[in-house]
Short mmCIF file of C-alpha atoms in Angstrom, two decimals:
data_model
loop_
_atom_site.label_atom_id
_atom_site.label_comp_id
_atom_site.label_asym_id
_atom_site.label_seq_id
_atom_site.Cartn_x
_atom_site.Cartn_y
_atom_site.Cartn_z
CA MET L 7 31.17 20.73 -10.16
CA ILE L 8 29.38 24.00 -9.38
CA ASN L 9 26.65 23.18 -11.93
CA GLN L 10 26.13 19.77 -10.31
CA GLN L 11 25.77 21.42 -6.91
CA ILE L 12 23.25 23.91 -8.33
CA ASP L 13 21.25 21.08 -9.93
CA LYS L 14 21.33 19.18 -6.64
CA ASN L 15 20.09 22.23 -4.73
CA GLU L 16 17.34 22.82 -7.27
CA SER L 17 16.29 19.17 -7.02
CA SER L 18 16.22 19.35 -3.21
CA GLY L 19 14.21 22.56 -3.39
CA SER L 20 11.74 20.95 -5.78
CA ILE L 21 11.29 17.94 -3.47
CA ALA L 22 10.82 20.22 -0.47
CA SER L 23 8.23 22.30 -2.36
CA SER L 24 6.41 19.15 -3.41
CA ALA L 25 6.37 17.91 0.20
CA LYS L 26 5.03 21.27 1.43
CA PHE L 27 2.32 21.21 -1.24
CA LYS L 28 1.27 17.68 -0.24
CA ALA L 29 1.21 18.71 3.42
CA LEU L 30 -0.93 21.73 2.50
CA LEU L 31 -3.43 19.51 0.70
CA LYS L 32 -3.51 17.02 3.57
CA ASN L 33 -4.04 19.64 6.27
CA ASN L 34 -6.41 21.87 4.29
CA GLY L 35 -8.21 19.44 2.01
CA ALA L 36 -11.68 20.82 2.78
CA LEU L 37 -10.55 24.38 2.09
CA VAL L 38 -8.94 23.35 -1.21
CA ALA L 39 -12.14 21.51 -2.19
CA LEU L 40 -14.19 24.60 -1.35
CA ILE L 41 -11.96 26.83 -3.48
CA VAL L 42 -12.21 24.39 -6.40
CA LEU L 43 -16.01 24.38 -6.14
CA LEU L 44 -16.08 28.17 -6.05
CA ILE L 45 -13.93 28.35 -9.19
CA ILE L 46 -16.14 25.81 -10.98
CA ASN L 47 -19.26 27.80 -10.11
CA ALA L 48 -17.64 31.07 -11.11
CA ILE L 49 -17.02 29.61 -14.57
CA PHE L 50 -20.10 27.48 -15.21
CA THR L 51 -22.93 28.71 -12.95
CA PRO L 52 -24.82 31.84 -14.10
CA HIS L 53 -25.36 34.60 -11.52
CA PHE L 54 -23.23 32.77 -8.98
CA PHE L 55 -21.84 35.98 -7.51
CA ALA L 56 -25.26 37.61 -7.15
CA MET L 57 -26.14 38.64 -3.59
CA GLN L 58 -29.28 36.51 -3.69
CA THR L 59 -27.21 33.40 -4.45
CA PHE L 60 -24.91 34.22 -1.55
CA TYR L 61 -27.87 34.77 0.76
CA ILE L 62 -29.57 31.48 -0.19
CA ASN L 63 -26.41 29.44 0.28
CA MET L 64 -25.56 31.01 3.63
CA THR L 65 -29.05 30.54 5.07
CA GLN L 66 -29.11 26.91 3.94
CA VAL L 67 -25.65 26.08 5.26
CA ALA L 68 -25.96 27.83 8.65
CA PRO L 69 -28.07 25.13 10.40
CA ILE L 70 -25.82 22.36 9.05
CA ALA L 71 -22.65 24.20 10.05
CA ILE L 72 -23.78 24.93 13.60
CA VAL L 73 -24.80 21.29 14.11
CA ALA L 74 -21.42 20.27 12.66
CA ILE L 75 -19.64 22.35 15.33
CA GLY L 76 -21.48 20.49 18.08
CA MET L 77 -20.87 17.16 16.36
CA CYS L 78 -17.18 18.02 16.08
CA LEU L 79 -16.87 18.28 19.87
CA VAL L 80 -18.84 15.08 20.46
CA ILE L 81 -16.67 13.10 18.03
CA ALA L 82 -13.53 14.67 19.51
CA SER L 83 -14.55 13.39 22.97
CA GLY L 84 -13.67 9.88 21.78
CA ASN L 85 -15.01 6.45 22.69
CA GLY L 86 -16.93 6.33 19.41
CA GLY L 87 -18.51 9.72 20.13
CA ILE L 88 -21.50 10.46 17.94
CA ASP L 89 -24.92 12.06 18.37
CA ILE L 90 -27.64 10.79 16.06
CA SER L 91 -30.38 12.62 17.98
CA VAL L 92 -29.59 16.13 16.68
CA GLY L 93 -32.28 16.04 13.98
CA SER L 94 -35.00 15.11 16.47
CA VAL L 95 -33.75 17.66 19.01
CA LEU L 96 -33.80 20.26 16.23
CA ALA L 97 -37.44 19.39 15.49
CA LEU L 98 -38.34 19.59 19.19
CA ALA L 99 -36.71 23.01 19.66
CA GLY L 100 -38.30 24.28 16.47
CA ALA L 101 -41.74 23.14 17.62
CA LEU L 102 -41.43 24.71 21.07
CA ALA L 103 -40.60 28.25 19.89
CA PRO L 104 -43.88 29.16 18.12
CA MET L 105 -45.88 27.39 20.83
CA VAL L 106 -44.56 29.98 23.29
CA PHE L 107 -45.28 33.22 21.44
CA MET L 108 -48.53 31.92 19.90
CA SER L 109 -49.94 30.92 23.30
CA GLU L 110 -52.37 33.12 25.24
CA PHE L 111 -49.50 34.23 27.48
CA GLY L 112 -47.37 35.02 24.45
CA LEU L 113 -50.06 37.09 22.77
CA ASN L 114 -50.60 39.09 25.95
CA ASN L 115 -46.87 39.51 26.69
CA PRO L 116 -45.16 39.69 23.28
CA GLY L 117 -41.81 41.03 24.50
CA ILE L 118 -41.32 38.40 27.21
CA ALA L 119 -42.70 35.69 24.93
CA ILE L 120 -40.13 36.29 22.18
CA ALA L 121 -37.27 36.06 24.67
CA LEU L 122 -38.81 32.94 26.19
CA ALA L 123 -39.36 31.44 22.71
CA ILE L 124 -35.60 31.59 22.18
CA VAL L 125 -34.38 30.68 25.67
CA LEU L 126 -36.79 27.80 26.42
CA PRO L 127 -36.06 25.74 23.25
CA LEU L 128 -32.31 26.22 23.78
CA LEU L 129 -32.60 25.07 27.41
CA VAL L 130 -34.62 22.01 26.39
CA ALA L 131 -32.20 21.16 23.58
CA THR L 132 -29.20 21.58 25.88
CA SER L 133 -30.91 19.35 28.46
CA CYS L 134 -31.36 16.70 25.76
CA GLY L 135 -27.66 16.89 25.04
CA LEU L 136 -26.81 16.65 28.74
CA PHE L 137 -29.04 13.58 28.98
CA ASN L 138 -27.06 11.97 26.15
CA GLY L 139 -23.79 12.95 27.80
CA PHE L 140 -24.92 11.51 31.14
CA LEU L 141 -25.67 8.15 29.57
CA VAL L 142 -22.38 8.12 27.67
CA GLY L 143 -20.14 9.53 30.41
CA HIS L 144 -21.66 8.04 33.57
CA TYR L 145 -23.10 4.73 32.44
CA ARG L 146 -20.55 4.20 29.65
CA ILE L 147 -23.31 3.37 27.15
CA GLN L 148 -22.16 3.33 23.53
CA PRO L 149 -22.92 6.78 22.06
CA MET L 150 -24.86 5.34 19.12
CA ILE L 151 -27.20 3.52 21.51
CA ALA L 152 -27.41 6.34 24.05
CA THR L 153 -28.39 8.95 21.47
CA LEU L 154 -30.77 6.54 19.74
CA ILE L 155 -33.20 7.12 22.63
CA LEU L 156 -33.76 10.78 21.75
CA PHE L 157 -33.43 10.06 18.05
CA ILE L 158 -36.68 8.11 18.39
CA SER L 159 -38.46 9.91 21.24
CA GLY L 160 -37.42 13.51 20.53
CA ARG L 161 -39.39 13.76 17.31
CA GLY L 162 -42.25 11.84 18.90
CA ILE L 163 -42.47 14.41 21.71
CA ALA L 164 -42.44 17.23 19.15
CA GLN L 165 -45.25 15.55 17.21
CA LEU L 166 -47.32 15.08 20.37
CA LEU L 167 -46.88 18.75 21.32
CA THR L 168 -48.08 19.91 17.91
CA ASN L 169 -50.51 17.06 17.19
CA GLY L 170 -48.41 16.43 14.11
CA ASP L 171 -49.64 19.67 12.55
CA ILE L 172 -47.55 22.32 10.81
CA GLN L 173 -47.46 25.49 12.91
CA THR L 174 -47.45 28.57 10.71
CA PHE L 175 -46.97 32.05 12.17
CA ASN L 176 -46.22 35.66 11.36
CA ASN L 177 -43.92 37.27 13.91
CA ASP L 178 -41.39 39.76 12.61
CA PHE L 179 -39.16 39.67 15.68
CA PHE L 180 -38.75 35.89 15.70
CA GLN L 181 -38.56 35.63 11.91
CA TYR L 182 -35.59 37.99 12.00
CA LEU L 183 -33.52 34.99 13.16
CA GLY L 184 -34.20 33.32 9.84
CA THR L 185 -34.58 36.18 7.37
CA GLY L 186 -32.77 39.14 8.94
CA ARG L 187 -29.54 40.61 7.60
CA LEU L 188 -26.69 42.54 9.19
CA PHE L 189 -24.70 44.61 6.69
CA GLY L 190 -26.11 42.37 3.94
CA ILE L 191 -25.02 39.16 5.72
CA PRO L 192 -27.74 36.75 6.92
CA ILE L 193 -28.11 36.99 10.68
CA GLN L 194 -27.81 33.19 10.84
CA ALA L 195 -24.34 33.42 9.30
CA VAL L 196 -23.35 36.17 11.75
CA ILE L 197 -24.38 34.04 14.74
CA LEU L 198 -22.64 31.02 13.20
CA ILE L 199 -19.36 32.93 12.79
CA ILE L 200 -19.48 34.22 16.37
CA ILE L 201 -20.12 30.72 17.77
CA ALA L 202 -17.46 29.10 15.56
CA LEU L 203 -14.77 31.62 16.52
CA PHE L 204 -15.66 31.47 20.21
CA VAL L 205 -15.67 27.65 20.36
CA SER L 206 -12.43 27.45 18.35
CA TRP L 207 -10.83 29.87 20.82
CA ILE L 208 -12.10 27.80 23.76
CA ILE L 209 -10.66 24.60 22.30
CA LYS L 210 -7.26 26.17 21.65
CA THR L 211 -6.80 28.19 24.83
CA SER L 212 -8.90 26.79 27.68
CA LYS L 213 -8.43 23.96 30.15
CA PHE L 214 -11.61 22.36 28.79
CA GLY L 215 -10.12 22.30 25.30
CA ARG L 216 -7.00 20.52 26.52
CA TYR L 217 -9.09 18.07 28.53
CA LEU L 218 -11.38 17.36 25.58
CA LEU L 219 -8.51 16.44 23.26
CA ALA L 220 -6.81 14.37 25.98
CA VAL L 221 -10.01 12.45 26.79
CA GLY L 222 -10.72 11.93 23.11
CA GLY L 223 -7.18 10.74 22.45
CA ASN L 224 -7.23 8.12 25.21
CA ASP L 225 -10.24 7.96 27.49
CA LYS L 226 -8.80 5.44 29.98
CA ALA L 227 -5.42 7.12 30.24
CA ALA L 228 -7.07 10.50 30.82
CA PHE L 229 -9.19 9.01 33.61
CA LEU L 230 -6.17 7.41 35.27
CA CYS L 231 -4.41 10.79 35.11
CA GLY L 232 -7.25 12.32 37.08
CA LEU L 233 -8.93 14.24 34.27
CA PRO L 234 -12.71 14.81 34.65
CA THR L 235 -13.71 12.57 31.75
CA PHE L 236 -17.39 12.51 32.75
CA LYS L 237 -17.66 16.32 32.89
CA VAL L 238 -15.86 16.67 29.57
CA LYS L 239 -18.29 14.33 27.81
CA LEU L 240 -21.25 15.96 29.56
CA ILE L 241 -20.22 19.41 28.30
CA ALA L 242 -19.48 18.15 24.76
CA TYR L 243 -22.86 16.44 24.38
CA GLY L 244 -24.68 19.28 26.14
CA PHE L 245 -23.17 21.79 23.73
CA CYS L 246 -24.11 19.58 20.78
CA GLY L 247 -27.71 19.69 22.01
CA PHE L 248 -27.48 23.48 22.25
CA CYS L 249 -26.26 23.64 18.64
CA ALA L 250 -29.16 21.44 17.49
CA GLY L 251 -31.55 23.76 19.33
CA MET L 252 -30.06 26.82 17.68
CA ALA L 253 -30.37 25.15 14.28
CA GLY L 254 -34.02 24.43 15.11
CA LEU L 255 -34.66 28.11 15.80
CA PHE L 256 -32.94 29.06 12.53
CA THR L 257 -35.00 26.57 10.52
CA THR L 258 -38.34 27.50 12.09
CA ALA L 259 -37.71 31.25 11.77
CA MET L 260 -36.56 30.90 8.16
CA ASN L 261 -39.63 28.88 7.11
CA SER L 262 -42.10 30.90 9.25
CA ALA L 263 -43.40 27.51 10.34
CA SER L 264 -42.45 24.45 12.36
CA ASP L 265 -43.07 20.95 11.10
CA ALA L 266 -42.20 18.27 13.65
CA ASN L 267 -42.66 15.60 10.98
CA THR L 268 -39.92 16.74 8.61
CA ALA L 269 -37.74 19.32 10.39
CA GLY L 270 -34.20 18.10 10.89
CA LEU L 271 -34.59 14.88 8.89
CA LEU L 272 -31.10 13.55 8.04
CA MET L 273 -29.53 16.50 9.87
CA GLU L 274 -27.46 14.06 11.92
CA LEU L 275 -25.94 12.73 8.69
CA ASP L 276 -25.20 16.22 7.38
CA GLY L 277 -23.63 17.22 10.69
CA ILE L 278 -21.42 14.12 10.81
CA SER L 279 -20.50 14.53 7.14
CA ALA L 280 -19.50 18.17 7.56
CA ALA L 281 -17.41 17.41 10.65
CA VAL L 282 -15.59 14.51 8.99
CA VAL L 283 -14.98 16.38 5.73
CA GLY L 284 -13.64 19.28 7.81
CA GLY L 285 -10.98 17.06 9.36
CA THR L 286 -12.59 15.74 12.55
CA VAL L 287 -11.03 12.34 13.23
CA MET L 288 -13.63 9.66 13.99
CA MET L 289 -11.31 8.08 16.58
CA GLY L 290 -11.46 11.29 18.63
CA GLY L 291 -8.78 13.60 20.01
CA LYS L 292 -9.04 16.30 17.35
CA ALA L 293 -11.56 19.16 17.15
CA PRO L 294 -11.08 21.38 14.08
CA VAL L 295 -14.10 23.62 14.65
CA ILE L 296 -13.42 25.97 11.74
CA GLY L 297 -12.76 22.90 9.59
CA ALA L 298 -16.24 21.60 10.44
CA VAL L 299 -17.74 24.87 9.20
CA ILE L 300 -15.69 24.64 6.00
CA GLY L 301 -16.84 21.02 5.64
CA ALA L 302 -20.45 22.21 5.83
CA LEU L 303 -19.71 24.80 3.14
CA VAL L 304 -18.16 22.11 0.93
CA ILE L 305 -21.26 19.92 1.22
CA GLN L 306 -23.59 22.85 0.58
CA MET L 307 -21.56 24.04 -2.42
CA MET L 308 -21.41 20.53 -3.86
CA THR L 309 -25.21 20.24 -3.58
CA TYR L 310 -25.74 23.73 -5.02
CA THR L 311 -23.31 23.12 -7.90
CA LEU L 312 -25.07 19.95 -8.98
CA LEU L 313 -28.60 21.35 -8.64
CA ALA L 314 -27.69 24.64 -10.35
CA ASN L 315 -26.39 22.71 -13.32
CA GLY L 316 -29.47 20.53 -13.72
CA ILE L 317 -28.30 17.44 -11.85
CA SER L 318 -30.88 15.74 -9.63
CA ASP L 319 -30.99 15.81 -5.85
CA SER L 320 -30.42 12.05 -5.84
CA ALA L 321 -27.08 12.56 -7.57
CA ALA L 322 -26.23 15.23 -5.01
CA MET L 323 -26.80 12.71 -2.20
CA ILE L 324 -24.48 10.24 -3.95
CA ALA L 325 -21.88 13.01 -4.28
CA LYS L 326 -22.12 13.66 -0.52
CA ALA L 327 -21.48 9.98 0.14
CA ALA L 328 -18.46 10.07 -2.17
CA ILE L 329 -17.03 13.07 -0.29
CA ILE L 330 -17.43 11.26 3.04
CA ILE L 331 -15.76 8.12 1.67
CA GLY L 332 -12.87 10.23 0.42
CA ALA L 333 -12.47 12.00 3.77
CA ILE L 334 -12.51 8.71 5.73
CA TYR L 335 -10.03 7.17 3.27
CA LEU L 336 -7.61 10.05 3.84
CA GLN L 337 -8.00 9.66 7.61
CA LEU L 338 -7.22 5.93 7.44
CA LYS L 339 -4.27 6.55 5.14
CA ASN L 340 -2.83 9.17 7.49
CA LYS L 341 -3.35 6.85 10.47
CA GLN L 342 -1.42 4.04 8.74
CA LYS L 343 1.49 6.40 8.08
CA HIS L 344 1.69 7.29 11.76
#
């Protein structure tokens, strides 16, 4: 009788452990995928743990990750929230920066010009996001349509400003944003970590965070309860524009050039992919900011793993699509269970 009870307890413990393990995988799928990719690279990829490899991966993932944070908030705001203009806004911000410090005013006032070359593009990018948020929140235009305006015109404005030419420059202070290091860590990654932690803290502790999740969960109910749904969407889209602008500064500084024709191409897809892989629910109401950053790392590591082992970039794009399909499938499966 005692042995039967022991076996029963062991069986119950095994079931409970299995349930906990499944819950861990469900809630931390992106993190598990990242760990698996790191293990695979540690075994099969030469020089994976070299500092140069770390530096390359972090500088490449930083623009994607910061756009993913902004996209995470936009998607969380609900009502089909999405921003497909981030790539064009990135190109616009990236084009504006060198125009400032390479102008006659910039050459004569280098200190002021560098500060202005950072602040002005971020203000313009944030204004672009606010414009999107105004259309979505005030006029109730579908986000895909509302952000399509700047998706088309944003890059066109950048091309007009630069005459479609590549702007090359040599400015140590501005280039530090793209090539600088702090204690061996790329300055882009440092800024990304600060923004991610701050935004995550805002979502978890502030009134705005609670409003965002409530509006994203049920837009109409939140409005009837007196929540400022318009302001919430305005802030979410405005911040997404800011993130695209920051990514534009990173990209331009890293390349020591701005190219309005190619900068930010497909960035909207990478940002959406990273957010979804990181656990952002496409129906809204959930904003896992740190998850979005991990999702960006997963996508970057998947691309790096394939390319480092001689697999073409085309295959890497197919792998990205497969990851997105898997993430959406898990979301739908979890929704059916609830």
